[in-house]
PDB file of N, CA and C in Angstrom:
ATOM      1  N   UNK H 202     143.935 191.630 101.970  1.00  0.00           N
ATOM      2  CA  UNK H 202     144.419 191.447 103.313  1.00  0.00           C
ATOM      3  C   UNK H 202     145.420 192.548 103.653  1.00  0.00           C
ATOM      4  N   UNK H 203     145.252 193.421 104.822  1.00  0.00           N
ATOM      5  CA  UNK H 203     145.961 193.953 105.422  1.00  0.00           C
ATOM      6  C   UNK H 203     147.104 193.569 105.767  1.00  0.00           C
ATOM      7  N   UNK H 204     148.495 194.354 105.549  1.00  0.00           N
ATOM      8  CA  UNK H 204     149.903 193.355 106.505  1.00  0.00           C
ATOM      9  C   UNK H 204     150.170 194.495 107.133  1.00  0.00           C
ATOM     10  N   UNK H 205     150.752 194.337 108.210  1.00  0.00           N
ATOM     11  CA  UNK H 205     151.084 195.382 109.068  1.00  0.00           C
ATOM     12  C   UNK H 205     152.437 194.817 109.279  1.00  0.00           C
ATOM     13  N   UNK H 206     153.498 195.455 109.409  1.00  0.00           N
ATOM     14  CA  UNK H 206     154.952 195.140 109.716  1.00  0.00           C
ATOM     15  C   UNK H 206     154.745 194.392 111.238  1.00  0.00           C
ATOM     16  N   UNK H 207     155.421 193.446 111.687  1.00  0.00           N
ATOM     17  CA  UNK H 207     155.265 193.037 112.895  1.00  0.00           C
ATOM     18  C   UNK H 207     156.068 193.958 113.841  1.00  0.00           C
ATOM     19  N   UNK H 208     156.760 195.256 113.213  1.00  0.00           N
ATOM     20  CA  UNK H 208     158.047 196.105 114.100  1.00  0.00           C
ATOM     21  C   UNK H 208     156.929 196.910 114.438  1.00  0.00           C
ATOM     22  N   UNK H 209     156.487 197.477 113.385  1.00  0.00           N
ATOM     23  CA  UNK H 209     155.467 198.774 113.734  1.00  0.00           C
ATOM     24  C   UNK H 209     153.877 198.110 114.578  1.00  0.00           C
ATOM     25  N   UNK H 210     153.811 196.673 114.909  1.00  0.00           N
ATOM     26  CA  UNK H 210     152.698 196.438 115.248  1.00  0.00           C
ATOM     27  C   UNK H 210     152.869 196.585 116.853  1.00  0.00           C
ATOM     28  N   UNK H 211     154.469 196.243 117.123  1.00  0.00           N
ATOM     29  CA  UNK H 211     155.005 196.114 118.364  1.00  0.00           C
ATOM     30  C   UNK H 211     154.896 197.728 118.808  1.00  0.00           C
ATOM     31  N   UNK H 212     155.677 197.983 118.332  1.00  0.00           N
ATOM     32  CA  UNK H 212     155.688 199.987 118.669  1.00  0.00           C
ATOM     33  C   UNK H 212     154.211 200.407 118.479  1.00  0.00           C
ATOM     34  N   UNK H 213     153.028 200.004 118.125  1.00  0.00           N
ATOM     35  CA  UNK H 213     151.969 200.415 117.665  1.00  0.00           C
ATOM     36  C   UNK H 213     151.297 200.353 119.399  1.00  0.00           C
ATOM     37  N   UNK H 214     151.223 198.934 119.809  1.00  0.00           N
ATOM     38  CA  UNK H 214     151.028 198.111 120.710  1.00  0.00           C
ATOM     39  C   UNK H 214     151.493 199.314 122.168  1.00  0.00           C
ATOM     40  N   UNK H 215     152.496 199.366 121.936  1.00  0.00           N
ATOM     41  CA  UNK H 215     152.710 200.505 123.183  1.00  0.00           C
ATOM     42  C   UNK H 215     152.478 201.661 123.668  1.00  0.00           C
ATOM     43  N   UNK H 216     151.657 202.197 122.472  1.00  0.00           N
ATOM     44  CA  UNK H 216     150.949 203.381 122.898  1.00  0.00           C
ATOM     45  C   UNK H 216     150.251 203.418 123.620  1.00  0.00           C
ATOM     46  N   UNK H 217     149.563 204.382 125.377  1.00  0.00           N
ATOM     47  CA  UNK H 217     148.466 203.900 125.884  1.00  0.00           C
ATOM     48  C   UNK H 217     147.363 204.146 125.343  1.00  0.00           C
ATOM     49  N   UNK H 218     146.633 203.226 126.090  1.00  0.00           N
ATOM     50  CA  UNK H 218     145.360 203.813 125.504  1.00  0.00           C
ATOM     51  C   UNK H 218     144.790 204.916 125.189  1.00  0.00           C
ATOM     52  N   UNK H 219     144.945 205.802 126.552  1.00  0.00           N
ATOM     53  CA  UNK H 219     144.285 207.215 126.238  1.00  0.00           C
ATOM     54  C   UNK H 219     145.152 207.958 125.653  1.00  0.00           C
ATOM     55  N   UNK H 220     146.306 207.574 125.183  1.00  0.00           N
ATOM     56  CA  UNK H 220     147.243 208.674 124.133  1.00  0.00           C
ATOM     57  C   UNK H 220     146.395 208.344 122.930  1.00  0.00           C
ATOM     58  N   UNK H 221     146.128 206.952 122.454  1.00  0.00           N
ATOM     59  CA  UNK H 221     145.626 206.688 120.834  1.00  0.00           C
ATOM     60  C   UNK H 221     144.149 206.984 120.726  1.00  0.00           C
ATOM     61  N   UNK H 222     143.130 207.253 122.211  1.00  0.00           N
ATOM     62  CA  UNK H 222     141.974 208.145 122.042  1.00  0.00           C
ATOM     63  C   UNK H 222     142.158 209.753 121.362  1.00  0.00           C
ATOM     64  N   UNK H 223     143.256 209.924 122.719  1.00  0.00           N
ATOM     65  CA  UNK H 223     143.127 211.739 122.282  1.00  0.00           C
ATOM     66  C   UNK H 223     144.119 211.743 120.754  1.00  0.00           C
ATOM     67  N   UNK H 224     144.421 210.633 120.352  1.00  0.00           N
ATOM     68  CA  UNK H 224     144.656 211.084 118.730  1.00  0.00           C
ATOM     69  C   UNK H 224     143.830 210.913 117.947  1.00  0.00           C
ATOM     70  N   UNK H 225     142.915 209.298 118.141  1.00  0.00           N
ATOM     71  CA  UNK H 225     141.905 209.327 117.658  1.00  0.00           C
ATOM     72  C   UNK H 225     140.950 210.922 117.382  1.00  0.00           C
ATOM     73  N   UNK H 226     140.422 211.319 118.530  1.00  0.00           N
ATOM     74  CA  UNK H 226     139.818 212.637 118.226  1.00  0.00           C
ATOM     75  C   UNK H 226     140.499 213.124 117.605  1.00  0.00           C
ATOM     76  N   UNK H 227     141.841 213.681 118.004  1.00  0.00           N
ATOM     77  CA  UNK H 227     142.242 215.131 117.247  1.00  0.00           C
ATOM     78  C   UNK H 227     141.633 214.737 115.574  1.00  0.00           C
ATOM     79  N   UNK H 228     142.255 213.628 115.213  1.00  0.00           N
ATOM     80  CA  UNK H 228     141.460 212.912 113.821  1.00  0.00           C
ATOM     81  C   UNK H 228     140.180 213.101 113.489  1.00  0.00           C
ATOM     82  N   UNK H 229     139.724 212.603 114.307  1.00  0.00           N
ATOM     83  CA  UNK H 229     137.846 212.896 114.017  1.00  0.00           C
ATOM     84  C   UNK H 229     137.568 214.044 114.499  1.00  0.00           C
ATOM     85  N   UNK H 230     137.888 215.247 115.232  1.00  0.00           N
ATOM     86  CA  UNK H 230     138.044 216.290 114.658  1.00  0.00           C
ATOM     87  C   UNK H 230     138.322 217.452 113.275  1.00  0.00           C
ATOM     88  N   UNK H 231     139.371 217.388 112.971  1.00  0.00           N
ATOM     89  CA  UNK H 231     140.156 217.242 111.289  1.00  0.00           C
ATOM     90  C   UNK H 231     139.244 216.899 110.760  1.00  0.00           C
ATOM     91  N   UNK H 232     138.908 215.816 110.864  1.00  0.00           N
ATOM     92  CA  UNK H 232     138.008 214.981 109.531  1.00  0.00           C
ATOM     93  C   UNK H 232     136.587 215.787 109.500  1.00  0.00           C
ATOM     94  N   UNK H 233     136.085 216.316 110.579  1.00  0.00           N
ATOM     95  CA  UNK H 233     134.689 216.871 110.630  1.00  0.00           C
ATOM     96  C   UNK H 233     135.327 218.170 109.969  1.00  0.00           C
ATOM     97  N   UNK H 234     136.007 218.523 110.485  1.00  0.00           N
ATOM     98  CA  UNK H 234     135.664 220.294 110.087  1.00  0.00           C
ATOM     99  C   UNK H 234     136.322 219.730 108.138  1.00  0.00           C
ATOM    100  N   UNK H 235     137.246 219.247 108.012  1.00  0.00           N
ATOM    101  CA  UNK H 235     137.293 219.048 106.376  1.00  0.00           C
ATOM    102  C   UNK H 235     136.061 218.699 105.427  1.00  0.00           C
ATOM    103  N   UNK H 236     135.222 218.028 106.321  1.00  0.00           N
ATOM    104  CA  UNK H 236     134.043 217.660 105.586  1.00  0.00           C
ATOM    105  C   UNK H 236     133.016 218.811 105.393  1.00  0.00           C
ATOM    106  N   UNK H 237     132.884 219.449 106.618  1.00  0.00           N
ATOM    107  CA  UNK H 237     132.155 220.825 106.728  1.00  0.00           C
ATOM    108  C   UNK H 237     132.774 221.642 105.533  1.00  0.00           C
ATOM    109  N   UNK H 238     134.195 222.053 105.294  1.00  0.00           N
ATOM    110  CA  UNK H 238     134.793 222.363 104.584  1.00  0.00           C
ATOM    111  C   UNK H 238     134.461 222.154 102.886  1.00  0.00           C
ATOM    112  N   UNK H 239     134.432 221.133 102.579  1.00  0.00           N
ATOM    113  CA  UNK H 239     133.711 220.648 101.454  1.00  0.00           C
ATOM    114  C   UNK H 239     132.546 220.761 101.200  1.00  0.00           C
ATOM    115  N   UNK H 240     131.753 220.599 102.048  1.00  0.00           N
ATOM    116  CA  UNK H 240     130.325 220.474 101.788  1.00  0.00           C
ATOM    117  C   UNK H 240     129.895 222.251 101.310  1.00  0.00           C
ATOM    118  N   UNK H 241     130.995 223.165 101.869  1.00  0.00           N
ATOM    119  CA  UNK H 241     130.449 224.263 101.701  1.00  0.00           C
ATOM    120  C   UNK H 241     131.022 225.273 100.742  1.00  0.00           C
ATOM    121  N   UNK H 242     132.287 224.041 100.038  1.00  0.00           N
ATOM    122  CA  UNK H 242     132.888 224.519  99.103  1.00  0.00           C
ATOM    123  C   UNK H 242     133.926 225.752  99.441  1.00  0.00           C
ATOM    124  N   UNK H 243     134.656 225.609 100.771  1.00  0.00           N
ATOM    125  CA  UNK H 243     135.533 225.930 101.427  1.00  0.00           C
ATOM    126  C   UNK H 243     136.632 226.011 101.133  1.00  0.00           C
ATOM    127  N   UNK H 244     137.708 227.289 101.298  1.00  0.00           N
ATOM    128  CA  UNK H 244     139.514 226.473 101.083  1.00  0.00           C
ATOM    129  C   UNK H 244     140.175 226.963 102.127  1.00  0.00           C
ATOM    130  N   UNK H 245     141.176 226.384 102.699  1.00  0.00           N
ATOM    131  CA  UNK H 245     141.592 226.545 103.863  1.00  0.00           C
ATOM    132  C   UNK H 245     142.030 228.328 103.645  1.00  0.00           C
ATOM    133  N   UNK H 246     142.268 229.068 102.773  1.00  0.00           N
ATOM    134  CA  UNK H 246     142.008 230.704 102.706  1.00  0.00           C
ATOM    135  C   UNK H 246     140.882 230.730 103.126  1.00  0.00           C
ATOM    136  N   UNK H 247     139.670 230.250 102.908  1.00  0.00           N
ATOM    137  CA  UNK H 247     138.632 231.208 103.300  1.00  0.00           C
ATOM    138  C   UNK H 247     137.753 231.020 104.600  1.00  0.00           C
ATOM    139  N   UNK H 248     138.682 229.491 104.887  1.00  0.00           N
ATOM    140  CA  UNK H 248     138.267 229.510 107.042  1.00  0.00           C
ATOM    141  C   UNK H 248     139.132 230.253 107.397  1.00  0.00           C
ATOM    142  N   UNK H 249     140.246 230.513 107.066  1.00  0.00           N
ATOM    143  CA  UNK H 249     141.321 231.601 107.778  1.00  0.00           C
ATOM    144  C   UNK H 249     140.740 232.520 107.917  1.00  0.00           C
ATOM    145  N   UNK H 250     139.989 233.264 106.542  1.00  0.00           N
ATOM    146  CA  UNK H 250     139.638 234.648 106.703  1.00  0.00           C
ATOM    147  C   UNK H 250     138.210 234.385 107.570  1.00  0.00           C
ATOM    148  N   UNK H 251     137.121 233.328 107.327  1.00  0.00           N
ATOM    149  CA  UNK H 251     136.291 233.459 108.234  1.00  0.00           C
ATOM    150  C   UNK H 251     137.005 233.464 110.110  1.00  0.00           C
ATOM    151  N   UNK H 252     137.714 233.005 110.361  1.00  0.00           N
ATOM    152  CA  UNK H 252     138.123 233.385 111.323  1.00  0.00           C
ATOM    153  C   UNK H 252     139.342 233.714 112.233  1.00  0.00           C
ATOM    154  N   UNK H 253     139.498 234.985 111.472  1.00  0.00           N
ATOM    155  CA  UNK H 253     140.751 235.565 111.692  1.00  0.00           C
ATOM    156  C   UNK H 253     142.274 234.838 111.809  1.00  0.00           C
ATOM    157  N   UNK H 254     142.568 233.704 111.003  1.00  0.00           N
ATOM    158  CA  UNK H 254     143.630 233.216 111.510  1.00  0.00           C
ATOM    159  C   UNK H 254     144.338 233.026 109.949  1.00  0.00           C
ATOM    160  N   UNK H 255     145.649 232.907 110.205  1.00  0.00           N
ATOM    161  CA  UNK H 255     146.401 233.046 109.076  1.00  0.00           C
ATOM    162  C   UNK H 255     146.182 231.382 108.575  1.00  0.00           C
ATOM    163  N   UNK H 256     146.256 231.461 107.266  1.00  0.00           N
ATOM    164  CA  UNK H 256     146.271 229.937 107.052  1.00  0.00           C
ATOM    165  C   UNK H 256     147.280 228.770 106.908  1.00  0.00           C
ATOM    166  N   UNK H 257     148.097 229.037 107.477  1.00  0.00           N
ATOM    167  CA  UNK H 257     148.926 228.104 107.897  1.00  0.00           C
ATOM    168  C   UNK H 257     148.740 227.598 109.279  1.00  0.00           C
ATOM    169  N   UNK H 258     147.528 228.284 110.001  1.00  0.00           N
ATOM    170  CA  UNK H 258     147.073 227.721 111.463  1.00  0.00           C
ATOM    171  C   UNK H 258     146.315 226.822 111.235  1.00  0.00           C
ATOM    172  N   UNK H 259     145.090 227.166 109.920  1.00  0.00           N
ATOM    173  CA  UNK H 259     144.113 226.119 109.436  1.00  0.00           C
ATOM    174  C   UNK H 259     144.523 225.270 109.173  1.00  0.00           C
ATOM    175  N   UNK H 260     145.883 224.749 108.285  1.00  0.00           N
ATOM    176  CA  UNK H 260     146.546 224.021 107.631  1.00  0.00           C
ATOM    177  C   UNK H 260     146.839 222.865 108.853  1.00  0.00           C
ATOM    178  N   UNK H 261     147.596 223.242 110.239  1.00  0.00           N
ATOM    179  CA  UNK H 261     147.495 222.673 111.139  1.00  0.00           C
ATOM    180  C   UNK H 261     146.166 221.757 111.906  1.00  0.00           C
ATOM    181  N   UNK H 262     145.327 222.802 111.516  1.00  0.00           N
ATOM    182  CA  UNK H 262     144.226 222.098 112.361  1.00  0.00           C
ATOM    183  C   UNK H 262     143.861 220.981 111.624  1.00  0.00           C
ATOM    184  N   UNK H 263     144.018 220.767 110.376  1.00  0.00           N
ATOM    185  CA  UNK H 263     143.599 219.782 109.523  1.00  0.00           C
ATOM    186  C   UNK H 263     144.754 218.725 109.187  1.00  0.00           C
ATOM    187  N   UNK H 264     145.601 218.501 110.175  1.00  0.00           N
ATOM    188  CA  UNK H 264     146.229 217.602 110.415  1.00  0.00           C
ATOM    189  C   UNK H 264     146.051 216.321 110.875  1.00  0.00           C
ATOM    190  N   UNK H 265     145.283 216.643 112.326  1.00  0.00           N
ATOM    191  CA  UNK H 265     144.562 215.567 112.801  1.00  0.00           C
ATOM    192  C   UNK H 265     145.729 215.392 114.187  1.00  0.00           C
ATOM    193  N   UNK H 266     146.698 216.560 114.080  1.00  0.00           N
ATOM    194  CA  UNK H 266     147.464 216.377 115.561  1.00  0.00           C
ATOM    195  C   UNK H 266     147.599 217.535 116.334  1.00  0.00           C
ATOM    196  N   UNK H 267     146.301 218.587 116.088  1.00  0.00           N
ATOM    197  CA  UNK H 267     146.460 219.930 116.723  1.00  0.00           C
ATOM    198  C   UNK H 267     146.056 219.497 117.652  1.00  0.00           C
ATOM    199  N   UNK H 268     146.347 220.213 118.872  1.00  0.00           N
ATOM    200  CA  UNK H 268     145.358 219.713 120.384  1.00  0.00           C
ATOM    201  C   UNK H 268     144.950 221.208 120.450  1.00  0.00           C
ATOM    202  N   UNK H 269     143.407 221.168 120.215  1.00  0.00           N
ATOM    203  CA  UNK H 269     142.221 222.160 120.144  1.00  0.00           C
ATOM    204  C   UNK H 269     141.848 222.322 121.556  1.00  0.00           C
ATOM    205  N   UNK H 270     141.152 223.846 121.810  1.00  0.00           N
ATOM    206  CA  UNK H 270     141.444 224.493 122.607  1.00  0.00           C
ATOM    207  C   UNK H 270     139.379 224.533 122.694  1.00  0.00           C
ATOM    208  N   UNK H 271     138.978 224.374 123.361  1.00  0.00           N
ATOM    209  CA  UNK H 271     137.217 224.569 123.330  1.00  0.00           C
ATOM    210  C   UNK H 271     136.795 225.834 122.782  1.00  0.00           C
ATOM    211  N   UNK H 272     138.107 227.242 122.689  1.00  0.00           N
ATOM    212  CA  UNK H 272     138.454 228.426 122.387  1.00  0.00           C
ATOM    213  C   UNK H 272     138.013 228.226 121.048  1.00  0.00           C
ATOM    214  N   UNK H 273     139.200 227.496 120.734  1.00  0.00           N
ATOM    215  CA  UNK H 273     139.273 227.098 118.991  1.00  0.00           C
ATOM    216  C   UNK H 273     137.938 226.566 118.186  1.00  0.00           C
ATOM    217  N   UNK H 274     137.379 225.371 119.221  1.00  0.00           N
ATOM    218  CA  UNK H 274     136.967 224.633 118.129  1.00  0.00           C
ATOM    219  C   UNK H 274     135.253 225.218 118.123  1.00  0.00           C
ATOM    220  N   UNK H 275     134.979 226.272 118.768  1.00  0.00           N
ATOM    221  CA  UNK H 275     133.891 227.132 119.179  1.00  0.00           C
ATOM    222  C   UNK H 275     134.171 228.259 117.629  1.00  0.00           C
ATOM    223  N   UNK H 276     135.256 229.030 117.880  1.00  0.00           N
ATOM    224  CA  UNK H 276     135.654 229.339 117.041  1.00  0.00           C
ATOM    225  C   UNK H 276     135.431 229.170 115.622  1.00  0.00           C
ATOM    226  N   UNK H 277     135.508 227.499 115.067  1.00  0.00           N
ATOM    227  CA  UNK H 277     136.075 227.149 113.882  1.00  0.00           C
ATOM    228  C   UNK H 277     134.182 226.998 113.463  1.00  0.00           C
ATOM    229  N   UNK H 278     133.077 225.910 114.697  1.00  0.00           N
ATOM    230  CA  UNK H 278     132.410 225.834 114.769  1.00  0.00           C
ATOM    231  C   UNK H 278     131.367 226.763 114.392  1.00  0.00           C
ATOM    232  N   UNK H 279     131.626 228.344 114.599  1.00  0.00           N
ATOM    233  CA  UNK H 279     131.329 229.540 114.579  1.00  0.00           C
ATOM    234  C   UNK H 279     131.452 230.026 113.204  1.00  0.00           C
ATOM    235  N   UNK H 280     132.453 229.973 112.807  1.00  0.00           N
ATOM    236  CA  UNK H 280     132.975 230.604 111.115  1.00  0.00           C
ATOM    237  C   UNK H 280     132.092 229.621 110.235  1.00  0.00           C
ATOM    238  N   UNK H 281     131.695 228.340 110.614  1.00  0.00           N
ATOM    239  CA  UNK H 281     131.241 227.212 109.455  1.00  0.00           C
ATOM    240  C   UNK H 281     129.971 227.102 109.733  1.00  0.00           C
ATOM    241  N   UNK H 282     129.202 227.221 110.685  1.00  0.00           N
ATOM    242  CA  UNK H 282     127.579 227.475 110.981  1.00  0.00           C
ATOM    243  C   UNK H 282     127.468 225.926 111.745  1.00  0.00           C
ATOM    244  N   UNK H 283     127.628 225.277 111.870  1.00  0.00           N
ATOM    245  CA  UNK H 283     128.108 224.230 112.375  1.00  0.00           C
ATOM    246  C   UNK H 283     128.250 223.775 113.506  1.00  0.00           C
ATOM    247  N   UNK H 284     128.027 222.660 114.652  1.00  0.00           N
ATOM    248  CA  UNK H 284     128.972 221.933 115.658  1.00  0.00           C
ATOM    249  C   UNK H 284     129.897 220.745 114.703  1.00  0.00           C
ATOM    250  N   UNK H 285     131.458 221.451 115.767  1.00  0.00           N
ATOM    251  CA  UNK H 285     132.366 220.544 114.795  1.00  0.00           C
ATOM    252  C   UNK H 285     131.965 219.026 115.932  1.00  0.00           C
ATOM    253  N   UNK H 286     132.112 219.530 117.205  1.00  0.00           N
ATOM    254  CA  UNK H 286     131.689 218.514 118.600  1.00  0.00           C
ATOM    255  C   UNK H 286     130.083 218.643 119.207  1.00  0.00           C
ATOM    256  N   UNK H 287     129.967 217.158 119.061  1.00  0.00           N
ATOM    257  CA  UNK H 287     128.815 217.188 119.967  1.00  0.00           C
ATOM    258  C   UNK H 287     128.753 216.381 121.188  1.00  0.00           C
ATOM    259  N   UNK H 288     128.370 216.539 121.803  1.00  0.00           N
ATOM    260  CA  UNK H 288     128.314 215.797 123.510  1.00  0.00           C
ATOM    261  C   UNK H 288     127.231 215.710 123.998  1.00  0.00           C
TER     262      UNK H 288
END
């Protein structure tokens, strides 16, 4: 059984909705490109170098609280052979 603090369920509770969507994604974002990441035997050095970014930017993106840019995630999508989004 799950317990959730009843403090943090209250503060949980007040988030709106569409704030805990667009975190949701940023998450299921993260989570896709990490999996892509793995599957291809990836380290956050060598998406940096696939696409030009230092890796402490990658490090961010795999947070799950970057707010991605269609720039970016075309980008990241691009370096891994991949859609990280589909619609």
């Amino acid at each position: 059984m799950n317990y959730i603090n009843p403090l943090f369920a209250a503060e949980l509770a007040k988030i709106p909705p569409i704030v805990r969507t667009e975190l949701e994604m940023y998450q299921d974002i993260a989570e896709r490109i990490d999996v892509l990441m793995r599957e291809q035997h990836l380290t956050q050095r060598d998406l940096a170098r696939l696409t030009g970014k230092r890796e402490s930017e990658v490090s961010k993106w795999l947070t799950g609280r970057h707010n991605f840019t269609m720039k970016t995630i075309a980008l990241i999508s691009t370096a891994l052979g991949q859609p990280i989004v589909r619609v």
